[in-house]
Amino acid sequence: MTSSQVGKQHDGSEAVGGDAPEEGYERGLGSRQVQMIAIGGAIGVGLFLGAGANIAKAGPSLILMYALAGAIVFFIMRALGELLLYRPVSGSFAEYSREFLGPFFGYFTGWTYWLMWVVTGMAELTAAAIYVHYWFPTIPQWVTALVFLVVLFVANLISVKLFGEIEFWFSMVKVTALIGMIVIGLGVLTFGFSSAGDTAAVSNLWAFDGFFPKGIGSSLMTLQGVMFAYLAVELVGVTAGESEDPEKTLPKAINTLPWRIALFYVGALTVILCVVKWTEFAAGVSPFVAAFAKIGIPAGAGIVNFVVLTAALSSCNSGMYSTGRMLRNLAESGEAPKVFSKLSSTKTPAFGITVSVLFMGIGVVLNYVVPEKAFGYVTSVATAAGIWTWLMILISHILYRRAVDAGRLPASSFPAPGGAKCSWIAVAFLLFVTGLIAYDADSRICLYVMAGWAAALGVGWAILKARNPQVTERREPELEKVG
């Protein structure tokens, strides 16, 4: 989205020379949808499936890793919140990178965020195939992944009108189910019922080789997987930024993030690891499904498996929607082919969705070639792309605060606590996680993928600059007064 398309200027008049932002889309998400999407965005395949492998690697110390990463994610979201209330604009990550770091960074960030969602879609398809494997072990993973890909693709082409409401109910299912798991787990711990009652105890957190059974180093190595679990929480910034009342819905959604992390990640994992000792969990199996199977509640594990399946499909569905939308934003900025800016008769960016789904199909191929490693490969690439996006948010925030302090830009109505200091801490943490990715032989491949991706984008930028030089020039944003 170009700077001329931001909307209204400070005086309230229409910005000259541009269309209304996201013209043609259904708009106006209410607070109810924004809040539930915000809550549901913190619950995904990284928690439901990825936590199994991480528990096997780190034991109970994984709880601490989720808490540490959660604090950093909160810093990121408060930085994004301050930027969004300074200038609420769709395609925010690319727009702020473009404004504070230059056009190339906006271009690079927009395309990399698209890549993150494409690869996340692959991860969700892989996870969904694994969940179905729980019921039908004879069906190959790639077949299930392909079926889900086609079904969700068709659904995305039909309409975007009910997107907010559908995601609201998907999130409601996830939240209700997770709270139910926590309550049942607490019941097992308190009253000792079920087949897990005899062995369930808080002491399970340290009774089997301590809280750090594999050492602190092994615990830190799980941070890359933990950060993947938090991918997409920043999507609420885009959603709330497009809502009817961003100055109210956005701060509320972001400020509830700490308790969501405390309850759904730290709380849920703590309860599960008290009910079932950590040595009984393994990669490729949802810890929630395994815990309910251990408790022995009739059909409990099957119900949980269904819930996590819907969670994976919900995230993949959101990914298809987001990728089509991001491609349209890039096209409107002149940074992608104009064909991506067109809407179909059902008001969907059909061409962008189609191209994105074709790339998501690579995940189906991975499930055919290396089904046992597909999830690990795609999550590491998604994490690397997500880290870049988060770094751009943080660096944009740091530069924005400098501009405010110098009197060049107006202050936001939602300042981040600690100012730029917390953003610097988060930058250092993300660079540390990148170092961990480089150190780990299995996940290191994602850095090679990202290097190839950067090279491809560099070639694309050179071609763009040669054909359309004005697109690559820095432009002053037109601000919309909020708050």
PDB file of N, CA, C and O in Angstrom, residues 432-461:
ATOM      1  N   PHE A 432      20.156 -13.564  19.137  1.00  0.00           N
ATOM      2  CA  PHE A 432      20.635 -14.747  19.857  1.00  0.00           C
ATOM      3  C   PHE A 432      19.943 -16.007  19.339  1.00  0.00           C
ATOM      4  O   PHE A 432      20.593 -17.042  19.108  1.00  0.00           O
ATOM      5  N   VAL A 433      18.630 -15.943  19.125  1.00  0.00           N
ATOM      6  CA  VAL A 433      17.883 -17.087  18.588  1.00  0.00           C
ATOM      7  C   VAL A 433      18.373 -17.422  17.181  1.00  0.00           C
ATOM      8  O   VAL A 433      18.496 -18.595  16.817  1.00  0.00           O
ATOM      9  N   THR A 434      18.669 -16.404  16.387  1.00  0.00           N
ATOM     10  CA  THR A 434      19.215 -16.636  15.045  1.00  0.00           C
ATOM     11  C   THR A 434      20.539 -17.387  15.134  1.00  0.00           C
ATOM     12  O   THR A 434      20.818 -18.289  14.332  1.00  0.00           O
ATOM     13  N   GLY A 435      21.361 -17.028  16.130  1.00  0.00           N
ATOM     14  CA  GLY A 435      22.611 -17.745  16.358  1.00  0.00           C
ATOM     15  C   GLY A 435      22.375 -19.202  16.713  1.00  0.00           C
ATOM     16  O   GLY A 435      23.114 -20.091  16.270  1.00  0.00           O
ATOM     17  N   LEU A 436      21.335 -19.464  17.512  1.00  0.00           N
ATOM     18  CA  LEU A 436      20.986 -20.846  17.868  1.00  0.00           C
ATOM     19  C   LEU A 436      20.567 -21.636  16.629  1.00  0.00           C
ATOM     20  O   LEU A 436      20.909 -22.817  16.485  1.00  0.00           O
ATOM     21  N   ILE A 437      19.823 -20.984  15.752  1.00  0.00           N
ATOM     22  CA  ILE A 437      19.402 -21.638  14.507  1.00  0.00           C
ATOM     23  C   ILE A 437      20.631 -22.009  13.674  1.00  0.00           C
ATOM     24  O   ILE A 437      20.717 -23.101  13.107  1.00  0.00           O
ATOM     25  N   ALA A 438      21.594 -21.093  13.611  1.00  0.00           N
ATOM     26  CA  ALA A 438      22.813 -21.348  12.839  1.00  0.00           C
ATOM     27  C   ALA A 438      23.634 -22.482  13.454  1.00  0.00           C
ATOM     28  O   ALA A 438      24.304 -23.245  12.747  1.00  0.00           O
ATOM     29  N   TYR A 439      23.563 -22.615  14.781  1.00  0.00           N
ATOM     30  CA  TYR A 439      24.347 -23.639  15.486  1.00  0.00           C
ATOM     31  C   TYR A 439      23.759 -25.037  15.302  1.00  0.00           C
ATOM     32  O   TYR A 439      24.491 -26.027  15.256  1.00  0.00           O
ATOM     33  N   ASP A 440      22.437 -25.115  15.171  1.00  0.00           N
ATOM     34  CA  ASP A 440      21.752 -26.402  15.082  1.00  0.00           C
ATOM     35  C   ASP A 440      21.782 -26.919  13.644  1.00  0.00           C
ATOM     36  O   ASP A 440      21.288 -26.267  12.721  1.00  0.00           O
ATOM     37  N   ALA A 441      22.357 -28.085  13.431  1.00  0.00           N
ATOM     38  CA  ALA A 441      22.529 -28.628  12.083  1.00  0.00           C
ATOM     39  C   ALA A 441      21.200 -28.858  11.373  1.00  0.00           C
ATOM     40  O   ALA A 441      21.085 -28.663  10.156  1.00  0.00           O
ATOM     41  N   ASP A 442      20.169 -29.289  12.117  1.00  0.00           N
ATOM     42  CA  ASP A 442      18.878 -29.583  11.495  1.00  0.00           C
ATOM     43  C   ASP A 442      18.153 -28.332  11.028  1.00  0.00           C
ATOM     44  O   ASP A 442      17.484 -28.342   9.989  1.00  0.00           O
ATOM     45  N   SER A 443      18.239 -27.254  11.806  1.00  0.00           N
ATOM     46  CA  SER A 443      17.504 -26.034  11.451  1.00  0.00           C
ATOM     47  C   SER A 443      18.328 -25.069  10.621  1.00  0.00           C
ATOM     48  O   SER A 443      17.791 -24.124  10.048  1.00  0.00           O
ATOM     49  N   ARG A 444      19.639 -25.315  10.532  1.00  0.00           N
ATOM     50  CA  ARG A 444      20.530 -24.407   9.808  1.00  0.00           C
ATOM     51  C   ARG A 444      20.119 -24.243   8.348  1.00  0.00           C
ATOM     52  O   ARG A 444      20.359 -23.211   7.730  1.00  0.00           O
ATOM     53  N   ILE A 445      19.461 -25.255   7.803  1.00  0.00           N
ATOM     54  CA  ILE A 445      19.058 -25.214   6.394  1.00  0.00           C
ATOM     55  C   ILE A 445      18.181 -24.008   6.088  1.00  0.00           C
ATOM     56  O   ILE A 445      18.201 -23.474   4.981  1.00  0.00           O
ATOM     57  N   CYS A 446      17.438 -23.547   7.100  1.00  0.00           N
ATOM     58  CA  CYS A 446      16.540 -22.418   6.860  1.00  0.00           C
ATOM     59  C   CYS A 446      17.318 -21.148   6.547  1.00  0.00           C
ATOM     60  O   CYS A 446      16.842 -20.279   5.811  1.00  0.00           O
ATOM     61  N   LEU A 447      18.536 -21.016   7.104  1.00  0.00           N
ATOM     62  CA  LEU A 447      19.350 -19.839   6.817  1.00  0.00           C
ATOM     63  C   LEU A 447      19.848 -19.864   5.374  1.00  0.00           C
ATOM     64  O   LEU A 447      19.985 -18.824   4.732  1.00  0.00           O
ATOM     65  N   TYR A 448      20.106 -21.073   4.856  1.00  0.00           N
ATOM     66  CA  TYR A 448      20.462 -21.191   3.444  1.00  0.00           C
ATOM     67  C   TYR A 448      19.276 -20.806   2.569  1.00  0.00           C
ATOM     68  O   TYR A 448      19.439 -20.130   1.539  1.00  0.00           O
ATOM     69  N   VAL A 449      18.088 -21.255   2.980  1.00  0.00           N
ATOM     70  CA  VAL A 449      16.871 -20.891   2.245  1.00  0.00           C
ATOM     71  C   VAL A 449      16.683 -19.379   2.257  1.00  0.00           C
ATOM     72  O   VAL A 449      16.376 -18.761   1.224  1.00  0.00           O
ATOM     73  N   MET A 450      16.877 -18.766   3.439  1.00  0.00           N
ATOM     74  CA  MET A 450      16.693 -17.318   3.557  1.00  0.00           C
ATOM     75  C   MET A 450      17.739 -16.556   2.748  1.00  0.00           C
ATOM     76  O   MET A 450      17.455 -15.493   2.191  1.00  0.00           O
ATOM     77  N   ALA A 451      18.971 -17.099   2.681  1.00  0.00           N
ATOM     78  CA  ALA A 451      20.011 -16.456   1.869  1.00  0.00           C
ATOM     79  C   ALA A 451      19.619 -16.484   0.388  1.00  0.00           C
ATOM     80  O   ALA A 451      19.773 -15.487  -0.332  1.00  0.00           O
ATOM     81  N   GLY A 452      19.104 -17.619  -0.061  1.00  0.00           N
ATOM     82  CA  GLY A 452      18.614 -17.717  -1.432  1.00  0.00           C
ATOM     83  C   GLY A 452      17.439 -16.790  -1.680  1.00  0.00           C
ATOM     84  O   GLY A 452      17.331 -16.159  -2.742  1.00  0.00           O
ATOM     85  N   TRP A 453      16.565 -16.694  -0.680  1.00  0.00           N
ATOM     86  CA  TRP A 453      15.407 -15.807  -0.761  1.00  0.00           C
ATOM     87  C   TRP A 453      15.862 -14.350  -0.879  1.00  0.00           C
ATOM     88  O   TRP A 453      15.344 -13.581  -1.697  1.00  0.00           O
ATOM     89  N   ALA A 454      16.840 -13.964  -0.061  1.00  0.00           N
ATOM     90  CA  ALA A 454      17.359 -12.594  -0.090  1.00  0.00           C
ATOM     91  C   ALA A 454      17.986 -12.284  -1.447  1.00  0.00           C
ATOM     92  O   ALA A 454      17.804 -11.185  -1.993  1.00  0.00           O
ATOM     93  N   ALA A 455      18.710 -13.249  -1.994  1.00  0.00           N
ATOM     94  CA  ALA A 455      19.333 -13.052  -3.301  1.00  0.00           C
ATOM     95  C   ALA A 455      18.269 -12.858  -4.385  1.00  0.00           C
ATOM     96  O   ALA A 455      18.385 -11.975  -5.248  1.00  0.00           O
ATOM     97  N   ALA A 456      17.218 -13.666  -4.328  1.00  0.00           N
ATOM     98  CA  ALA A 456      16.131 -13.555  -5.304  1.00  0.00           C
ATOM     99  C   ALA A 456      15.438 -12.200  -5.198  1.00  0.00           C
ATOM    100  O   ALA A 456      15.137 -11.554  -6.214  1.00  0.00           O
ATOM    101  N   LEU A 457      15.191 -11.743  -3.968  1.00  0.00           N
ATOM    102  CA  LEU A 457      14.559 -10.439  -3.773  1.00  0.00           C
ATOM    103  C   LEU A 457      15.482  -9.312  -4.226  1.00  0.00           C
ATOM    104  O   LEU A 457      15.019  -8.286  -4.740  1.00  0.00           O
ATOM    105  N   GLY A 458      16.806  -9.498  -4.031  1.00  0.00           N
ATOM    106  CA  GLY A 458      17.757  -8.496  -4.494  1.00  0.00           C
ATOM    107  C   GLY A 458      17.718  -8.340  -6.006  1.00  0.00           C
ATOM    108  O   GLY A 458      17.728  -7.219  -6.535  1.00  0.00           O
ATOM    109  N   VAL A 459      17.631  -9.457  -6.721  1.00  0.00           N
ATOM    110  CA  VAL A 459      17.509  -9.422  -8.184  1.00  0.00           C
ATOM    111  C   VAL A 459      16.196  -8.749  -8.578  1.00  0.00           C
ATOM    112  O   VAL A 459      16.147  -7.912  -9.494  1.00  0.00           O
ATOM    113  N   GLY A 460      15.119  -9.116  -7.870  1.00  0.00           N
ATOM    114  CA  GLY A 460      13.818  -8.511  -8.157  1.00  0.00           C
ATOM    115  C   GLY A 460      13.832  -7.005  -7.960  1.00  0.00           C
ATOM    116  O   GLY A 460      13.241  -6.255  -8.750  1.00  0.00           O
ATOM    117  N   TRP A 461      14.527  -6.550  -6.902  1.00  0.00           N
ATOM    118  CA  TRP A 461      14.603  -5.116  -6.627  1.00  0.00           C
ATOM    119  C   TRP A 461      15.370  -4.381  -7.722  1.00  0.00           C
ATOM    120  O   TRP A 461      14.991  -3.285  -8.142  1.00  0.00           O
TER     121      TRP A 461
END
